[in-house]
GROMACS .gro file of C-alpha atoms in nm:
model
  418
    1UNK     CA    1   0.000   0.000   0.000
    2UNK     CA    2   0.140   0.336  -0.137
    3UNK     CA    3   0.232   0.635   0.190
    4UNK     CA    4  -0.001   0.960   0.142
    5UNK     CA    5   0.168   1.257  -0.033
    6UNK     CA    6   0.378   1.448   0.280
    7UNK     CA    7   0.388   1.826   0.185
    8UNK     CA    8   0.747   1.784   0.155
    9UNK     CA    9   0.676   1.656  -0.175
   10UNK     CA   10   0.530   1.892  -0.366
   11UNK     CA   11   0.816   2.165  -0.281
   12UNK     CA   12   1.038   2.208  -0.557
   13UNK     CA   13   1.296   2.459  -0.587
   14UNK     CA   14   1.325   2.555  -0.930
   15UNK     CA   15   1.720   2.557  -0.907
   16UNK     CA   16   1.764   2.195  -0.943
   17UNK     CA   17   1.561   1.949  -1.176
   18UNK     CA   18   1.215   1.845  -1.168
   19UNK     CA   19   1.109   1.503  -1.101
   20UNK     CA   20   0.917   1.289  -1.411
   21UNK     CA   21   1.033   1.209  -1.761
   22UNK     CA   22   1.205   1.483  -1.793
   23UNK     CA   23   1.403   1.400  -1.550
   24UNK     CA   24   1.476   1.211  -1.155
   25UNK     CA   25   1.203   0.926  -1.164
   26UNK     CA   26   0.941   0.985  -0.896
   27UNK     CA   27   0.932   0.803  -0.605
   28UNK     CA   28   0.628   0.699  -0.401
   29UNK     CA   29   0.802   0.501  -0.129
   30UNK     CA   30   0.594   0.183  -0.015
   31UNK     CA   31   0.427   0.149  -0.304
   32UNK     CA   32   0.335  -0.238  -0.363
   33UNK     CA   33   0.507  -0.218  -0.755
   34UNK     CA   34   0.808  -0.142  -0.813
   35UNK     CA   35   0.746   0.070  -1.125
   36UNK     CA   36   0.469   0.274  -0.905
   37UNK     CA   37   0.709   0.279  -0.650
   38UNK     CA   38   0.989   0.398  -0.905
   39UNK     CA   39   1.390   0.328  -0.945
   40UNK     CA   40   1.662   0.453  -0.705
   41UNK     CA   41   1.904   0.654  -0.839
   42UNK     CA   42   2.192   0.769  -0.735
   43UNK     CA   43   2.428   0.833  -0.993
   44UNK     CA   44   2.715   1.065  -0.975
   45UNK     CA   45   2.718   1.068  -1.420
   46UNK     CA   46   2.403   1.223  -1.495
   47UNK     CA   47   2.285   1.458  -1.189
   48UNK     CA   48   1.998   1.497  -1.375
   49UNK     CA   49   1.851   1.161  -1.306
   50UNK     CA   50   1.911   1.133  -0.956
   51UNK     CA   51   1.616   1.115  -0.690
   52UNK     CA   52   1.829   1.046  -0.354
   53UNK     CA   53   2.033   1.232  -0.183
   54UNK     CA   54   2.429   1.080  -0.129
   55UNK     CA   55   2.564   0.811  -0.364
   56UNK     CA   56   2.585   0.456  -0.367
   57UNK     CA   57   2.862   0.205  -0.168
   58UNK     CA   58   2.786   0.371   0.117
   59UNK     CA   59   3.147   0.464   0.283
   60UNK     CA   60   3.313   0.366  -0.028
   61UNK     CA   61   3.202   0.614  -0.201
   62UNK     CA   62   3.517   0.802  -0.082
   63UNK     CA   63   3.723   0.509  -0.259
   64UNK     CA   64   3.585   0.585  -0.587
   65UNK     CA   65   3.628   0.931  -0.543
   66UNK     CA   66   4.045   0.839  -0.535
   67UNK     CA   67   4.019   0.588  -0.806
   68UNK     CA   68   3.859   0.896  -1.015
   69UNK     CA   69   4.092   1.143  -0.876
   70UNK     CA   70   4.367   0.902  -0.924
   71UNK     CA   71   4.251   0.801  -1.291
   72UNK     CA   72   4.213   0.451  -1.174
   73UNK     CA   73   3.830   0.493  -1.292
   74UNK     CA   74   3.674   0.690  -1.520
   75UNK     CA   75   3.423   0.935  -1.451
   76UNK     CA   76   3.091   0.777  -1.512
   77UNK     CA   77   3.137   0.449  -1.552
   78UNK     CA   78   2.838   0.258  -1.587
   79UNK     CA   79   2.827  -0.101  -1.463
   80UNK     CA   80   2.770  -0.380  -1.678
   81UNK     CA   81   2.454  -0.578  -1.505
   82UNK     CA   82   2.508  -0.903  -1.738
   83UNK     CA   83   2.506  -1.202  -1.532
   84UNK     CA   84   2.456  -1.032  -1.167
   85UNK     CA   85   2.119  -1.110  -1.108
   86UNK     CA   86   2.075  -1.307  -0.775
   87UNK     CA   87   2.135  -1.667  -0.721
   88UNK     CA   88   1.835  -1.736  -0.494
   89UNK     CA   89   1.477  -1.511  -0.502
   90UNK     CA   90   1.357  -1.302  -0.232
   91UNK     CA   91   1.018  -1.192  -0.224
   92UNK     CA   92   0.814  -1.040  -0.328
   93UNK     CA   93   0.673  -1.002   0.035
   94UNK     CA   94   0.368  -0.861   0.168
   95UNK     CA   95   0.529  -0.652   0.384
   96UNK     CA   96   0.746  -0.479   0.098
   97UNK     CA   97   0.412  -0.269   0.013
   98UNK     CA   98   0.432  -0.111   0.357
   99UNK     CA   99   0.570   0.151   0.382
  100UNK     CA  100   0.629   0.150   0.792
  101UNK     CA  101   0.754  -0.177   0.756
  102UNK     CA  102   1.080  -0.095   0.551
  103UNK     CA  103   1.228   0.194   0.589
  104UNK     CA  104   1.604   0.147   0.595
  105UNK     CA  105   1.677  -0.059   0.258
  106UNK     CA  106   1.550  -0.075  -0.080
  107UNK     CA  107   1.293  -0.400  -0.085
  108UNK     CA  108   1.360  -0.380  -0.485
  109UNK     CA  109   1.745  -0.330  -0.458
  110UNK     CA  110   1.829  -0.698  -0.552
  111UNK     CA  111   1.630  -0.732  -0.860
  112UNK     CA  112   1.639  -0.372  -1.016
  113UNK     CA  113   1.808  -0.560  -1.349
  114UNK     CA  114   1.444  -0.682  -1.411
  115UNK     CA  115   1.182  -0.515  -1.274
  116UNK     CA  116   1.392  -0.195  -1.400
  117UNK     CA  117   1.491  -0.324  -1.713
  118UNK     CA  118   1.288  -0.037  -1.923
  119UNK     CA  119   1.458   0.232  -1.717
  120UNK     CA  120   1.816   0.114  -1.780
  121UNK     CA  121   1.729   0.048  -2.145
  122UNK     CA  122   1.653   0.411  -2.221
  123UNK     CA  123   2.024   0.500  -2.029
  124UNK     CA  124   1.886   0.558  -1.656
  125UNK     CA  125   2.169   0.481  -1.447
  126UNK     CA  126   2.060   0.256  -1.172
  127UNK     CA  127   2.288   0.053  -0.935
  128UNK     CA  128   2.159  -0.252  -0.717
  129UNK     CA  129   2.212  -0.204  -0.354
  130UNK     CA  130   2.158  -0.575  -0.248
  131UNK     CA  131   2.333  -0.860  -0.410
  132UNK     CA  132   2.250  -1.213  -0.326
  133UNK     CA  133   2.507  -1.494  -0.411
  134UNK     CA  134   2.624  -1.862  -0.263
  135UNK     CA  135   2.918  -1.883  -0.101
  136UNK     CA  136   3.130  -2.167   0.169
  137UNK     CA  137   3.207  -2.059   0.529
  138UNK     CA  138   3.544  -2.245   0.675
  139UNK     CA  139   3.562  -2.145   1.045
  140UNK     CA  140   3.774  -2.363   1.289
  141UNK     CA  141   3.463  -2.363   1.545
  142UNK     CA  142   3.240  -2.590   1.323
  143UNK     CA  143   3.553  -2.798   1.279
  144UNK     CA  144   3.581  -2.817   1.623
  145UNK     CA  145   3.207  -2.934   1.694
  146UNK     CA  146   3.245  -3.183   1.413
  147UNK     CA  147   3.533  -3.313   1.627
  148UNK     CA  148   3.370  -3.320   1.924
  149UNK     CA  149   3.054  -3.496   1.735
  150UNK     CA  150   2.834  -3.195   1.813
  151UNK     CA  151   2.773  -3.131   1.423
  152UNK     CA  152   2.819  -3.384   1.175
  153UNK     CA  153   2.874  -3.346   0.771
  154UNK     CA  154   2.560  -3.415   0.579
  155UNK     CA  155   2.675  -3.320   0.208
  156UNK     CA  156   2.471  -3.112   0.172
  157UNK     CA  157   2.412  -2.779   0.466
  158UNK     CA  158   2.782  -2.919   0.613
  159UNK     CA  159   3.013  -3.081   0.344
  160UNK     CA  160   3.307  -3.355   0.455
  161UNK     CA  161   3.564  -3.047   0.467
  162UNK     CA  162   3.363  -2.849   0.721
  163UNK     CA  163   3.246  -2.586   0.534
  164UNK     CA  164   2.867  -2.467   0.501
  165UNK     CA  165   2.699  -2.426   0.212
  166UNK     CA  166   2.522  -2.056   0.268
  167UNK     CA  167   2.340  -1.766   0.030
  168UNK     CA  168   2.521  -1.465   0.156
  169UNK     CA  169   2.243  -1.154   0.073
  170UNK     CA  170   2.517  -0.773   0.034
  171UNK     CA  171   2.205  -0.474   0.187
  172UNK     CA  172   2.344  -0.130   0.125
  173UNK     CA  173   2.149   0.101   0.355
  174UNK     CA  174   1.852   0.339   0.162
  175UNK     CA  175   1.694   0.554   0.453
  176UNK     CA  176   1.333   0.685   0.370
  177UNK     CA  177   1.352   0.994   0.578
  178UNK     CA  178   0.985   1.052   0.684
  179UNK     CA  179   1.002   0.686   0.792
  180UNK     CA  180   1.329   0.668   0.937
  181UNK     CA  181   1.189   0.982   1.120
  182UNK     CA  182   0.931   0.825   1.256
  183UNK     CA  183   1.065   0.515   1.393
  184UNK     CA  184   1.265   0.765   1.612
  185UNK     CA  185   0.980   0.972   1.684
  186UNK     CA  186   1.136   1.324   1.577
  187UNK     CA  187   1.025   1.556   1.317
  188UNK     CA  188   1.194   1.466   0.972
  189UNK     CA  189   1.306   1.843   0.993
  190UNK     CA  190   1.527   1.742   1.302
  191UNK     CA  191   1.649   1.454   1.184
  192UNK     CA  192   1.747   1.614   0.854
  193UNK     CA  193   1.880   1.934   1.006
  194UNK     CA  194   2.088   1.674   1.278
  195UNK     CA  195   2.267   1.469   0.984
  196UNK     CA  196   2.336   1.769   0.802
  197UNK     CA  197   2.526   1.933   1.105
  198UNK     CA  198   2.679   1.609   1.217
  199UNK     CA  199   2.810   1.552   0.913
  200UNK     CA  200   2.964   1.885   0.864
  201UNK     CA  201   2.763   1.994   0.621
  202UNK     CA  202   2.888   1.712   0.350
  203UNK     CA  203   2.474   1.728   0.208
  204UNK     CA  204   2.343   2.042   0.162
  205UNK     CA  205   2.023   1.826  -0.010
  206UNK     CA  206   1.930   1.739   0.320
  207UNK     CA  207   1.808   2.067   0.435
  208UNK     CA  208   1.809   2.259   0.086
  209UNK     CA  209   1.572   1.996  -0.101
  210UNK     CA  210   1.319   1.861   0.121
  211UNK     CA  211   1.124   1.699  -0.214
  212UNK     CA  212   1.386   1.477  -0.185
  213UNK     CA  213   1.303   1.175   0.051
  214UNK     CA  214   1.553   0.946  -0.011
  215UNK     CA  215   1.875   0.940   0.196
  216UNK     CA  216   2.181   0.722   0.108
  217UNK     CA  217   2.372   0.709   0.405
  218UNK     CA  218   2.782   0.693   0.408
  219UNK     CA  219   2.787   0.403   0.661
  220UNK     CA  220   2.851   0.030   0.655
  221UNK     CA  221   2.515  -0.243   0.571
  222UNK     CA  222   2.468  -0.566   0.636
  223UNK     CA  223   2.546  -0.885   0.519
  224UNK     CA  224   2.313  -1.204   0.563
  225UNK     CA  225   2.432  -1.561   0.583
  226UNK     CA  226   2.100  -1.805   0.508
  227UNK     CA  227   2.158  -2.139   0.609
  228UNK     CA  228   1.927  -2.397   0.404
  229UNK     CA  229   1.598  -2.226   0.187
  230UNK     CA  230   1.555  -1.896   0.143
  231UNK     CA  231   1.234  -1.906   0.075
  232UNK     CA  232   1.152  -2.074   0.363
  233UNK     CA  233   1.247  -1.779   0.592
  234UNK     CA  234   0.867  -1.631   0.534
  235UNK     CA  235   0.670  -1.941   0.626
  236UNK     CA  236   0.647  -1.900   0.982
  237UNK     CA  237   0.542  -2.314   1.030
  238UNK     CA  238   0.940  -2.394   0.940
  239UNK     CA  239   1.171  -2.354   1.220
  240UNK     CA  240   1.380  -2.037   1.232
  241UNK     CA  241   1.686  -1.984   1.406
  242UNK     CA  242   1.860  -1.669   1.379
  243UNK     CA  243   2.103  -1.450   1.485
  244UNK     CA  244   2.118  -1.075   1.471
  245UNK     CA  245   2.481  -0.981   1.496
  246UNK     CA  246   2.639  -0.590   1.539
  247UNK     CA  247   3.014  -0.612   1.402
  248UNK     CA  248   3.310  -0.661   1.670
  249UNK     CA  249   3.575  -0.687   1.424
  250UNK     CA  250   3.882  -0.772   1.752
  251UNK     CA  251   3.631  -1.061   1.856
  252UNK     CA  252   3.481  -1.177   1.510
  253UNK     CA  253   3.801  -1.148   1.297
  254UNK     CA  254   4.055  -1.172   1.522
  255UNK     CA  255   3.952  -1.357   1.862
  256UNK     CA  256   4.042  -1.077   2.109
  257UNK     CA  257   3.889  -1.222   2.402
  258UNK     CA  258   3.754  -0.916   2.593
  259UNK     CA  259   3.424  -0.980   2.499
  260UNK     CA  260   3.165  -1.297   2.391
  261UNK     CA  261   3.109  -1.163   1.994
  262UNK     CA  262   3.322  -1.436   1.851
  263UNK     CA  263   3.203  -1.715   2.072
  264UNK     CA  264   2.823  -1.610   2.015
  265UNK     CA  265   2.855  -1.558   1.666
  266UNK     CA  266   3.037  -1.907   1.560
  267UNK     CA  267   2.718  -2.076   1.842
  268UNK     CA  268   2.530  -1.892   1.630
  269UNK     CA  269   2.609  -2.086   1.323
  270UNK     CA  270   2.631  -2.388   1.509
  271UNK     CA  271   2.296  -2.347   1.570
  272UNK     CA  272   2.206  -2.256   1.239
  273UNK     CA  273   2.338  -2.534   1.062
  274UNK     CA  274   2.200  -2.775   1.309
  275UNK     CA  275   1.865  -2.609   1.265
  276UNK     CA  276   1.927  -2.645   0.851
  277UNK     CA  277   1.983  -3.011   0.925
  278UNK     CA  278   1.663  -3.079   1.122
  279UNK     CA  279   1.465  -2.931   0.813
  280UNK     CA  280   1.446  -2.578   0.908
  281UNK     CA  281   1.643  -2.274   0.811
  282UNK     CA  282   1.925  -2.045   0.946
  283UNK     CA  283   1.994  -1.720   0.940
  284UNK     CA  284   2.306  -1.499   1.043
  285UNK     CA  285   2.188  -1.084   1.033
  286UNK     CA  286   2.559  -0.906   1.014
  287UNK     CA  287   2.549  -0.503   1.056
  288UNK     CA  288   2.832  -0.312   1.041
  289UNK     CA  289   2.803  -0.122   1.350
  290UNK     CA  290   3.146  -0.183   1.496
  291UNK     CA  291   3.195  -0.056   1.890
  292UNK     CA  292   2.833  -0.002   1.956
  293UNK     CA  293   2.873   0.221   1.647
  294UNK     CA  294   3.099   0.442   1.800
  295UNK     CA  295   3.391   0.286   1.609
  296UNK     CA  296   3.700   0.081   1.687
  297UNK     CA  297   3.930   0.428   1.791
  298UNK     CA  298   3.653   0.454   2.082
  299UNK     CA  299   3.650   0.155   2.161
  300UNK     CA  300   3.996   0.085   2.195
  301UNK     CA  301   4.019   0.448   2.396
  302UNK     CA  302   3.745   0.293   2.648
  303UNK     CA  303   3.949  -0.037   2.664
  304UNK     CA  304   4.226   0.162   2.800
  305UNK     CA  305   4.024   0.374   3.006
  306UNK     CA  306   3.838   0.060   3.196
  307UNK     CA  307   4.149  -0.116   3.243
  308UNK     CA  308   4.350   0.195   3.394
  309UNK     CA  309   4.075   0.309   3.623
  310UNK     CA  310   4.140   0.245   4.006
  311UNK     CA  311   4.045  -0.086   4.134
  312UNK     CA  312   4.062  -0.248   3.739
  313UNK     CA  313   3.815  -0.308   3.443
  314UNK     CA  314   3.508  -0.372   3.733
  315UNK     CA  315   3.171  -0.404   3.615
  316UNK     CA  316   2.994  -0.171   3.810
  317UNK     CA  317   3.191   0.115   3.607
  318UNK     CA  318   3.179  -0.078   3.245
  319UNK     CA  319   2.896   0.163   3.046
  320UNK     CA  320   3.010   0.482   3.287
  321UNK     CA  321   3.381   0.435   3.145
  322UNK     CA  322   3.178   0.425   2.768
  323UNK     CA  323   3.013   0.723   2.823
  324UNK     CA  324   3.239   0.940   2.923
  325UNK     CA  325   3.448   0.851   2.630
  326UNK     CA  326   3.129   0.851   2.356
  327UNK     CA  327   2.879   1.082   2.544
  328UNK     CA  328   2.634   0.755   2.499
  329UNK     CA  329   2.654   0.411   2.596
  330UNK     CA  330   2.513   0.313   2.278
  331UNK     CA  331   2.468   0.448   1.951
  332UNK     CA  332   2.382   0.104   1.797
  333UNK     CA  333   1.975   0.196   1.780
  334UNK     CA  334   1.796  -0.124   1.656
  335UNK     CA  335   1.485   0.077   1.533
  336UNK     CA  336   1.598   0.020   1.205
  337UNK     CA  337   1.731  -0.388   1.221
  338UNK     CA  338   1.385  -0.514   1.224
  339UNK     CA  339   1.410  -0.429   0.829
  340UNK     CA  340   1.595  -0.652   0.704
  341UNK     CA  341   1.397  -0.948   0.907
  342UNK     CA  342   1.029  -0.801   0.689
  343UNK     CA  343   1.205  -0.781   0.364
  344UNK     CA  344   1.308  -1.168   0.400
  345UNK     CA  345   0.952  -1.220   0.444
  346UNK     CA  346   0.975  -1.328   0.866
  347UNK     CA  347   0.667  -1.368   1.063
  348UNK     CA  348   0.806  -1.586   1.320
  349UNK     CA  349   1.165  -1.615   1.446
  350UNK     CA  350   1.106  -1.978   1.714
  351UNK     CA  351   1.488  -1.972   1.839
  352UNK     CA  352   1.663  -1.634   1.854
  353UNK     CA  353   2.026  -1.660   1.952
  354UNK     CA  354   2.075  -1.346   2.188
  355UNK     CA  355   2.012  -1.233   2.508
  356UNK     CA  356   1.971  -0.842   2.364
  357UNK     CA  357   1.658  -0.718   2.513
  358UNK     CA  358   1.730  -0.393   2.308
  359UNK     CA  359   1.718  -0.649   1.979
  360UNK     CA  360   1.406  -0.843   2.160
  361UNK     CA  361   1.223  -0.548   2.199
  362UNK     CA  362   1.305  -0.395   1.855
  363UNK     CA  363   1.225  -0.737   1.672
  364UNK     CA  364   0.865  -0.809   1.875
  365UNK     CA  365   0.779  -0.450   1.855
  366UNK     CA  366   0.797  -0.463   1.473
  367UNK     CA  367   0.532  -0.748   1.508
  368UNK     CA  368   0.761  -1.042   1.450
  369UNK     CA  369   0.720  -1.300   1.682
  370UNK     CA  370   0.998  -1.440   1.872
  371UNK     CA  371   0.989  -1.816   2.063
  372UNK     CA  372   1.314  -1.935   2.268
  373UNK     CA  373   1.629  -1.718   2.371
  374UNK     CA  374   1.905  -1.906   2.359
  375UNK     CA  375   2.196  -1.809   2.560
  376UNK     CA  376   2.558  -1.897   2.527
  377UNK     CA  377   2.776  -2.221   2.680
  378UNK     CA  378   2.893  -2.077   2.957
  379UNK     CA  379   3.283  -2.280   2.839
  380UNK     CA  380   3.271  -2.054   2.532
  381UNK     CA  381   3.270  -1.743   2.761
  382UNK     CA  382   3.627  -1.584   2.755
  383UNK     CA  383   3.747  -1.547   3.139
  384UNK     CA  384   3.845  -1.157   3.011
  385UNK     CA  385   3.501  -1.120   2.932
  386UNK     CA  386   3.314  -1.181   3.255
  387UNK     CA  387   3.307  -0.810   3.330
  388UNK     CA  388   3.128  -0.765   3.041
  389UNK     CA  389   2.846  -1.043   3.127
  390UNK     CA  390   2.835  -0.919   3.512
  391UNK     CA  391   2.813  -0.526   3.348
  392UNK     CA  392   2.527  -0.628   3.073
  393UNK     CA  393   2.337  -0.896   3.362
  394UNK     CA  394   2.355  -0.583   3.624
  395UNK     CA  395   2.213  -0.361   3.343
  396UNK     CA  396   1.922  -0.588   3.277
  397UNK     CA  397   2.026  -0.818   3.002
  398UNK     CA  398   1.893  -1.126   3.090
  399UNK     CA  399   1.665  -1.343   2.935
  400UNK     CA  400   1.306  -1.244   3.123
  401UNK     CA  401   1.434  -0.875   3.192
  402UNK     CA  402   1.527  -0.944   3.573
  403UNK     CA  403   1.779  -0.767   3.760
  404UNK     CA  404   1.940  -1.060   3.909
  405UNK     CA  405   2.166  -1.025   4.213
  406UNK     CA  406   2.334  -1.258   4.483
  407UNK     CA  407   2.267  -1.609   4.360
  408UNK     CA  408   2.107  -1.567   4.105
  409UNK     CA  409   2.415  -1.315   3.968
  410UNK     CA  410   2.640  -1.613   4.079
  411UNK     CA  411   2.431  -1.850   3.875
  412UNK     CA  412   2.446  -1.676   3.546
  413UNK     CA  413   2.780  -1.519   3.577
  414UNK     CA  414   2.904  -1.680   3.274
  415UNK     CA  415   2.644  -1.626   2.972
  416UNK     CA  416   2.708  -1.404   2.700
  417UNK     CA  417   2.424  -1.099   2.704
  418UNK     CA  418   2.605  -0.970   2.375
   0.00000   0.00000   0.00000
């Protein structure tokens, strides 16, 4: 179902192209058809076609920008589609034609080669900004619980070398303003005005060109492992187990052991795969949001600052040591994950590997049901990363809500509250 005409949209300055054939394609975001809805473009050849503000390739933008300054690329290159379409078909979903539903990715991103195919025939220059492909994950863990007979090789979710077969889904972010607004409930003229300043001022468009709805932001996406049938993520009566997972790149890359991302994550996939192998379907939600979304320099400063403090890294001080680095505990905001979970069609998530209340919350609150929370082995729990548990269990993390103390705190001292 198409969103009501804001009166944002029919201001146009007359500085700047109109929307139509003439020029930018309109869009009427939430709109059930993709045609009604109409094509993102962000192009950086032909300003006159573009409907968004920002570019595509989110932060990497800036890397084209040196491989045009450099002469690496040439100005306007156009990418050849042939052969790109996806390997595996997502949707069309109910919940793409709503417009509250979606508001942080393009629900038409992944197929814009064919339900576009007109527009990029008469020279519009549109870019996909989700790419769905099959890949093989090798990670020592799954080796390990093949060893220790907790997985075993089936040839076909787990093959005889340890490696599982996945569809891996690229999501650049799109932001729909008035619905991104919304989800934070703040004016759009606040939230515009706010990336605009905290930016520095790198898109005028936000505040000069309020007809334009369409934010591409210069920040990291997601990427989505799927573990067995993709299709079978929207039928609610075939087990889900998932994982929603904000980046950690010291835990997940390289197995610092101050916190429980790593661990998590890899039980995670165990879990997935096993679920795969019982007939039901796995899914790994990966967001670059690294630190809380704070970023790494942050997060290493906080590090030091928790560990230098009087008395040691001590739980009671673990968020207060955060915030007076950041300013926030927590930037990470999961209004917007819940996106990704409607555009793959989920109704029902029945085992959700996480102990987030802030994810719970955002996930149910969408209207997605979830069934079991499950928690991690307390022997994959780093001993470096207790404070973190005890910090996160103090601050409510825990799997009802509770504030647990004395025994209780004793009993659950070692599970991972990501």
């Amino acid at each position: 179902m198409g969103q009501p005409d804001s009166p944002s949209r029919h201001i146009r300055l007359t500085s700047h192209p109109g929307q139509g054939t003439a020029g930018a394609p309109a869009l009427h975001w939430g709109a059930a058809d993709p045609l009604e809805r109409g094509p993102i473009v962000g192009t950086t050849a032909n300003r006159s076609q573009r409907n968004v503000v920002g570019t595509h390739s989110g932060s990497y933008g800036v890397y084209r920008a040196l491989a045009v300054a450099a002469g690496s690329l040439v100005r306007g290159h156009r990418a050849d589609l042939t052969d790109t379409s996806p390997t595996d078909l997502v949707g069309p979903n109910p919940q793409w034609g709503d417009g509250e539903k979606i508001v942080s990715i393009d629900p038409w991103g992944a197929s814009v080669q064919k339900v576009y195919a007109d527009y990029l025939a008469e020279g519009y220059d549109i870019r996909p900004t989700i790419a769905v492909t099959k890949a093989h994950v090798h990670l020592p863990e799954i080796r390990q619980a093949i060893a220790f007979q907790r997985l075993q090789a089936d040839g076909r979710y787990l093959l005889d070398d340890a490696s599982a077969s996945v569809t891996k889904i690229a999501i650049e972010p799109v932001w729909w303003l008035p619905g991104v607004a919304r989800r934070f409930k703040v004016s759009e003229g606040d939230l515009r005005r706010a990336l605009f300043e905290e930016t520095g001022g790198m898109y005028p468009e936000l505040v000069t060109r309020s007809d334009i709805e369409v934010f591409l932001p210069p920040i990291g996406g997601q990427t989505l492992y799927v573990f067995g049938d993709v299709r079978a993520l929207a039928d609610p009566s075939i087990t889900l187990t998932a994982r929603v997972h904000d980046e950690c790149n010291g835990s997940d890359v390289f197995g610092s052991d101050i916190c429980t991302c790593r661990p998590y994550l890899t039980h995670a996939i165990e879990e997935c795969i096993q679920g795969a192998q019982k007939g039901g379907v796995g899914l790994i939600a990966y967001s670059r949001k690294e630190g809380r979304a704070l970023g790494e320099v942050t997060k290493f400063l906080v590090y030091n600052a928790r560990k230098r403090q009087e008395g040691g890294d001590r739980a009671d001080k673990y968020f207060l040591r955060t915030e007076c680095v950041a300013g926030v505990q927590d930037m990470r905001f999961q209004e917007l994950m819940p996106d990704v979970l409607h555009w793959l069609g989920i109704r029902k998530i029945h085992r959700l590997v996480s102990m987030s209340n802030d994810k719970y919350d955002a996930i149910t609150g969408s209207g997605i049901e979830v069934g079991e929370r499950v928690k991690i082995p307390d022997a994959l729990v780093p001993a470096d990363a207790k404070v973190e548990i005890e910090a996160k269990i103090a601050a409510g993390y825990f799997t009802d809500g509770a504030v647990p103390t004395g025994a209780d705190l004793a009993q659950v001292k070692g599970r991972a509250l990501e």
